[in-house]
Amino acid sequence: MSATLAPPPAAASDASADEPALQTRALRVWYGASLALRDVDLDVPRHRITALIGPSGCGKSTLLRCFNRMNDLVPDARVEGDVRFDGVSIVGPKVDAVTLRRRVGMVFQKPNPFPKSIYNNIAWGARINGYRGDMDELVERSLRRAALWDEVREKLHRSGLDLSGGQQQRLCIARTLAVEPEVILMDEPCSALDPISTARVEDLMEDLKDDYTIVIVTHNMQQARRVSDVTACLMPDVEAGGGRRTGVLVEVSPTDVLFTNPVDPRTEAYITGRVG
């Protein structure tokens, strides 16, 4: 019997709006015999931008991929503990991963448009998910939400690969929006972009958070301070006796608090550049 990820009600109650969109409890992730994340308890608030920061190899992307079961695609990956979306546990086979990923979309580090037209980059996901509405309207709406419509409206039938890197990333965001998710996961979405394109994507994230919950992995401390409402700092730890570097969540706070008055000395060492 599969657990049901029911669509949210048209008008959520005040109480449900205050409930976290995503939660982890005692989360552990293994890759084969290596423990990548240990005992992560995290609440991700709705309609906010939550940044995951920390040195390379501390499990930020691993944690992000737990929210839409992308770790299922990694050989020998194993998840213990609980991950919840809208109060429903999404760990294990009882929840269909494809259904989950329609509601929890993902934008990757490197822009990855399909080798199709700009129009079909947007329409493809909607079609395979059974969309029966006005496709032209959906494509325009998605590109407008991604702040790309004015730049591509006259060349919708040109390849998405012809766009600049920053435009390609916004196209990928538009493609994600077209399947109408509730959560958008972003894994270092600006790391391959120039400063102007980065600013445009950051502005877009700010615009989108009124309608979507956003979780972003970033190595850029300035970006985390600029765009996020909440910041979670992960650090590598050493599993007792095993000699393995394992990611642990050391602090979660409103972003302005974490960057001005961190509680954990490991957080302070990282954000001040003494550890990196």
Short mmCIF file of C-alpha atoms in Angstrom, two decimals:
data_model
loop_
_atom_site.label_atom_id
_atom_site.label_comp_id
_atom_site.label_asym_id
_atom_site.label_seq_id
_atom_site.Cartn_x
_atom_site.Cartn_y
_atom_site.Cartn_z
CA MET A 1 0.00 0.00 0.00
CA SER A 2 1.55 3.35 -1.04
CA ALA A 3 1.47 6.43 1.15
CA THR A 4 -0.45 9.23 -0.51
CA LEU A 5 1.08 12.57 -1.35
CA ALA A 6 -2.21 14.38 -1.67
CA PRO A 7 -2.21 17.76 -3.38
CA PRO A 8 -2.37 20.65 -0.91
CA PRO A 9 -5.81 22.19 -0.30
CA ALA A 10 -6.64 25.32 -2.27
CA ALA A 11 -6.66 27.36 0.92
CA ALA A 12 -4.29 26.08 3.59
CA SER A 13 -5.18 26.77 7.20
CA ASP A 14 -3.01 29.09 9.26
CA ALA A 15 -1.88 26.10 11.30
CA SER A 16 -0.77 24.09 8.26
CA ALA A 17 0.98 27.15 6.82
CA ASP A 18 3.11 27.25 9.97
CA GLU A 19 4.09 23.58 9.60
CA PRO A 20 7.48 22.95 7.97
CA ALA A 21 7.36 22.00 4.31
CA LEU A 22 10.17 19.47 4.82
CA GLN A 23 11.53 17.77 7.91
CA THR A 24 14.31 15.33 8.69
CA ARG A 25 14.65 13.38 11.90
CA ALA A 26 17.68 11.26 12.89
CA LEU A 27 18.62 11.23 9.21
CA ARG A 28 21.61 9.14 8.25
CA VAL A 29 22.82 8.56 4.70
CA TRP A 30 25.30 5.87 3.75
CA TYR A 31 27.22 5.33 0.52
CA GLY A 32 28.22 1.71 0.79
CA ALA A 33 30.14 1.42 4.07
CA SER A 34 30.76 5.19 4.34
CA LEU A 35 28.47 7.30 6.51
CA ALA A 36 27.93 10.59 4.65
CA LEU A 37 25.42 12.26 6.99
CA ARG A 38 24.78 11.57 10.65
CA ASP A 39 21.67 12.31 12.76
CA VAL A 40 20.39 15.38 10.90
CA ASP A 41 17.29 17.02 12.40
CA LEU A 42 16.11 19.91 10.23
CA ASP A 43 12.85 21.78 9.65
CA VAL A 44 12.52 23.67 6.34
CA PRO A 45 9.93 26.49 6.59
CA ARG A 46 7.38 27.12 3.87
CA HIS A 47 7.75 30.03 1.49
CA ARG A 48 11.22 30.83 2.70
CA ILE A 49 14.68 30.35 1.24
CA THR A 50 16.80 27.97 3.30
CA ALA A 51 20.52 27.90 2.53
CA LEU A 52 22.71 24.87 3.23
CA ILE A 53 26.32 25.94 3.76
CA GLY A 54 29.53 24.22 4.80
CA PRO A 55 32.87 22.99 3.42
CA SER A 56 33.08 20.61 0.48
CA GLY A 57 32.38 17.04 1.45
CA CYS A 58 30.15 17.78 4.44
CA GLY A 59 26.98 16.34 2.88
CA LYS A 60 25.09 19.43 1.69
CA SER A 61 24.15 17.99 -1.70
CA THR A 62 23.47 14.61 -0.13
CA LEU A 63 20.99 16.25 2.23
CA LEU A 64 19.39 18.20 -0.61
CA ARG A 65 18.89 15.02 -2.63
CA CYS A 66 17.09 13.38 0.30
CA PHE A 67 14.22 15.82 -0.17
CA ASN A 68 13.25 14.39 -3.56
CA ARG A 69 14.78 10.92 -3.35
CA MET A 70 17.51 11.61 -5.91
CA ASN A 71 19.81 9.50 -3.75
CA ASP A 72 17.74 6.52 -4.92
CA LEU A 73 19.66 6.85 -8.19
CA VAL A 74 23.07 6.56 -6.50
CA PRO A 75 24.43 2.99 -6.33
CA ASP A 76 24.85 1.67 -2.77
CA ALA A 77 23.16 4.72 -1.19
CA ARG A 78 21.09 3.94 1.89
CA VAL A 79 18.90 6.28 3.96
CA GLU A 80 18.01 5.75 7.62
CA GLY A 81 15.79 7.88 9.83
CA ASP A 82 12.92 9.93 8.47
CA VAL A 83 12.31 12.60 5.84
CA ARG A 84 8.85 14.15 5.67
CA PHE A 85 7.17 16.29 3.03
CA ASP A 86 3.86 17.86 4.02
CA GLY A 87 3.88 15.58 7.06
CA VAL A 88 4.17 12.37 5.00
CA SER A 89 7.26 10.19 5.31
CA ILE A 90 8.92 9.90 1.88
CA VAL A 91 11.60 7.37 2.83
CA GLY A 92 11.26 3.97 1.22
CA PRO A 93 9.10 2.48 -1.53
CA LYS A 94 5.69 3.41 -0.09
CA VAL A 95 5.90 6.84 -1.77
CA ASP A 96 6.38 6.95 -5.52
CA ALA A 97 9.58 8.89 -6.27
CA VAL A 98 8.32 10.16 -9.63
CA THR A 99 5.21 11.67 -8.02
CA LEU A 100 7.39 13.20 -5.32
CA ARG A 101 9.71 14.82 -7.85
CA ARG A 102 6.78 16.50 -9.59
CA ARG A 103 6.11 18.35 -6.33
CA VAL A 104 9.74 18.78 -5.26
CA GLY A 105 11.63 20.03 -8.32
CA MET A 106 15.37 20.42 -8.69
CA VAL A 107 17.75 22.80 -10.44
CA PHE A 108 21.31 21.56 -10.81
CA GLN A 109 24.71 23.22 -10.55
CA LYS A 110 25.39 23.17 -14.27
CA PRO A 111 22.60 24.35 -16.58
CA ASN A 112 21.25 21.28 -18.37
CA PRO A 113 18.66 22.29 -20.96
CA PHE A 114 17.37 19.51 -23.19
CA PRO A 115 18.65 19.49 -26.80
CA LYS A 116 15.25 20.79 -27.85
CA SER A 117 13.68 24.12 -28.64
CA ILE A 118 13.13 26.63 -25.85
CA TYR A 119 9.39 25.97 -26.19
CA ASN A 120 9.77 22.20 -25.92
CA ASN A 121 12.15 22.47 -22.98
CA ILE A 122 9.20 23.92 -21.06
CA ALA A 123 6.42 21.83 -22.62
CA TRP A 124 8.13 18.43 -22.39
CA GLY A 125 7.74 17.86 -18.65
CA ALA A 126 4.17 19.13 -18.66
CA ARG A 127 3.25 16.80 -21.52
CA ILE A 128 4.67 13.66 -19.92
CA ASN A 129 2.84 14.59 -16.70
CA GLY A 130 -0.46 14.70 -18.56
CA TYR A 131 -1.01 18.46 -18.82
CA ARG A 132 -4.19 19.14 -20.85
CA GLY A 133 -4.40 22.93 -20.65
CA ASP A 134 -3.25 25.66 -23.03
CA MET A 135 0.40 24.78 -23.63
CA ASP A 136 1.26 28.16 -25.17
CA GLU A 137 -0.05 29.88 -22.04
CA LEU A 138 1.88 27.51 -19.76
CA VAL A 139 5.13 28.10 -21.65
CA GLU A 140 4.71 31.87 -21.52
CA ARG A 141 3.73 31.85 -17.85
CA SER A 142 6.69 29.67 -16.87
CA LEU A 143 9.16 31.80 -18.81
CA ARG A 144 7.71 34.97 -17.28
CA ARG A 145 8.04 33.51 -13.78
CA ALA A 146 11.68 32.73 -14.58
CA ALA A 147 12.26 36.32 -15.82
CA LEU A 148 13.18 35.01 -19.27
CA TRP A 149 10.14 35.69 -21.47
CA ASP A 150 11.18 39.09 -22.77
CA GLU A 151 14.57 37.72 -23.84
CA VAL A 152 13.29 34.66 -25.73
CA ARG A 153 9.74 35.43 -26.86
CA GLU A 154 10.85 35.90 -30.48
CA LYS A 155 12.97 32.72 -30.60
CA LEU A 156 10.93 30.05 -28.84
CA HIS A 157 11.69 27.53 -31.56
CA ARG A 158 15.45 27.95 -31.37
CA SER A 159 17.48 25.45 -29.39
CA GLY A 160 17.76 26.04 -25.68
CA LEU A 161 21.45 25.25 -26.09
CA ASP A 162 21.87 28.52 -28.04
CA LEU A 163 21.20 30.58 -24.91
CA SER A 164 23.88 32.02 -22.65
CA GLY A 165 24.77 30.17 -19.45
CA GLY A 166 22.65 32.45 -17.29
CA GLN A 167 19.71 32.19 -19.68
CA GLN A 168 20.07 28.41 -19.75
CA GLN A 169 19.88 28.29 -15.97
CA ARG A 170 16.73 30.42 -15.97
CA LEU A 171 15.33 28.15 -18.69
CA CYS A 172 15.94 25.18 -16.39
CA ILE A 173 14.14 27.02 -13.60
CA ALA A 174 11.23 27.74 -15.98
CA ARG A 175 11.17 24.06 -16.94
CA THR A 176 10.92 23.15 -13.26
CA LEU A 177 8.13 25.68 -12.69
CA ALA A 178 6.11 24.31 -15.61
CA VAL A 179 5.27 21.11 -13.72
CA GLU A 180 3.95 23.25 -10.84
CA PRO A 181 6.05 22.03 -7.91
CA GLU A 182 5.68 23.28 -4.35
CA VAL A 183 9.37 23.05 -3.45
CA ILE A 184 12.40 23.97 -5.57
CA LEU A 185 15.78 22.50 -4.66
CA MET A 186 18.81 24.33 -6.06
CA ASP A 187 22.26 22.74 -5.93
CA GLU A 188 24.76 25.60 -6.36
CA PRO A 189 22.68 27.10 -9.18
CA CYS A 190 24.99 30.09 -9.70
CA SER A 191 28.43 28.50 -9.41
CA ALA A 192 28.89 28.39 -13.21
CA LEU A 193 27.43 31.86 -13.85
CA ASP A 194 28.93 35.33 -14.22
CA PRO A 195 28.05 38.04 -11.64
CA ILE A 196 25.29 39.61 -13.76
CA SER A 197 23.58 36.25 -14.36
CA THR A 198 24.04 35.37 -10.69
CA ALA A 199 22.27 38.58 -9.66
CA ARG A 200 19.36 37.78 -11.97
CA VAL A 201 18.96 34.28 -10.55
CA GLU A 202 19.16 35.65 -6.99
CA ASP A 203 16.48 38.23 -7.78
CA LEU A 204 14.37 35.46 -9.26
CA MET A 205 14.67 33.37 -6.10
CA GLU A 206 13.49 36.31 -4.04
CA ASP A 207 10.47 36.73 -6.31
CA LEU A 208 9.62 33.02 -6.25
CA LYS A 209 9.65 32.43 -2.51
CA ASP A 210 6.16 33.91 -2.09
CA ASP A 211 4.83 30.91 -4.01
CA TYR A 212 7.47 28.23 -3.47
CA THR A 213 9.64 26.81 -0.72
CA ILE A 214 13.28 27.02 -1.84
CA VAL A 215 16.31 25.15 -0.52
CA ILE A 216 19.68 26.16 -1.93
CA VAL A 217 23.15 24.67 -1.52
CA THR A 218 25.82 27.33 -1.86
CA HIS A 219 29.54 27.74 -1.12
CA ASN A 220 29.17 31.50 -1.51
CA MET A 221 28.74 33.05 1.95
CA GLN A 222 27.72 36.40 0.47
CA GLN A 223 25.04 34.71 -1.59
CA ALA A 224 23.68 32.88 1.45
CA ARG A 225 23.48 36.19 3.33
CA ARG A 226 21.82 37.96 0.40
CA VAL A 227 19.13 35.49 -0.54
CA SER A 228 18.26 33.19 2.36
CA ASP A 229 15.93 33.59 5.31
CA VAL A 230 17.28 30.60 7.19
CA THR A 231 20.77 29.09 7.06
CA ALA A 232 21.82 25.60 8.09
CA CYS A 233 25.53 24.97 8.56
CA LEU A 234 26.92 21.47 8.06
CA MET A 235 30.46 20.50 8.95
CA PRO A 236 32.53 17.34 8.47
CA ASP A 237 33.05 15.32 11.62
CA VAL A 238 35.01 12.16 12.28
CA GLU A 239 33.00 9.08 13.12
CA ALA A 240 34.39 7.71 16.39
CA GLY A 241 36.86 4.96 15.67
CA GLY A 242 36.09 4.79 11.96
CA GLY A 243 38.27 7.57 10.62
CA ARG A 244 35.54 8.64 8.20
CA ARG A 245 34.62 12.27 7.61
CA THR A 246 30.88 12.43 8.15
CA GLY A 247 28.61 15.43 7.69
CA VAL A 248 26.79 16.73 10.76
CA LEU A 249 24.38 19.64 11.14
CA VAL A 250 25.96 22.00 13.67
CA GLU A 251 23.63 25.02 13.60
CA VAL A 252 20.37 26.30 12.10
CA SER A 253 19.30 29.91 12.59
CA PRO A 254 17.69 32.85 10.84
CA THR A 255 20.37 33.98 8.40
CA ASP A 256 21.01 37.37 9.99
CA VAL A 257 21.51 35.70 13.38
CA LEU A 258 23.78 32.94 12.13
CA PHE A 259 26.10 35.33 10.32
CA THR A 260 26.27 37.93 13.10
CA ASN A 261 26.02 35.83 16.24
CA PRO A 262 26.70 32.13 15.54
CA VAL A 263 26.31 29.83 18.53
CA ASP A 264 28.59 26.99 17.49
CA PRO A 265 32.34 27.75 17.20
CA ARG A 266 32.52 25.53 14.11
CA THR A 267 30.01 27.78 12.36
CA GLU A 268 31.99 30.87 13.31
CA ALA A 269 35.22 29.30 12.05
CA TYR A 270 33.62 28.48 8.73
CA ILE A 271 31.85 31.77 8.00
CA THR A 272 34.93 33.77 8.98
CA GLY A 273 37.14 31.73 6.65
CA ARG A 274 39.27 30.06 9.30
CA VAL A 275 37.94 26.69 8.16
CA GLY A 276 36.99 26.01 4.55
#
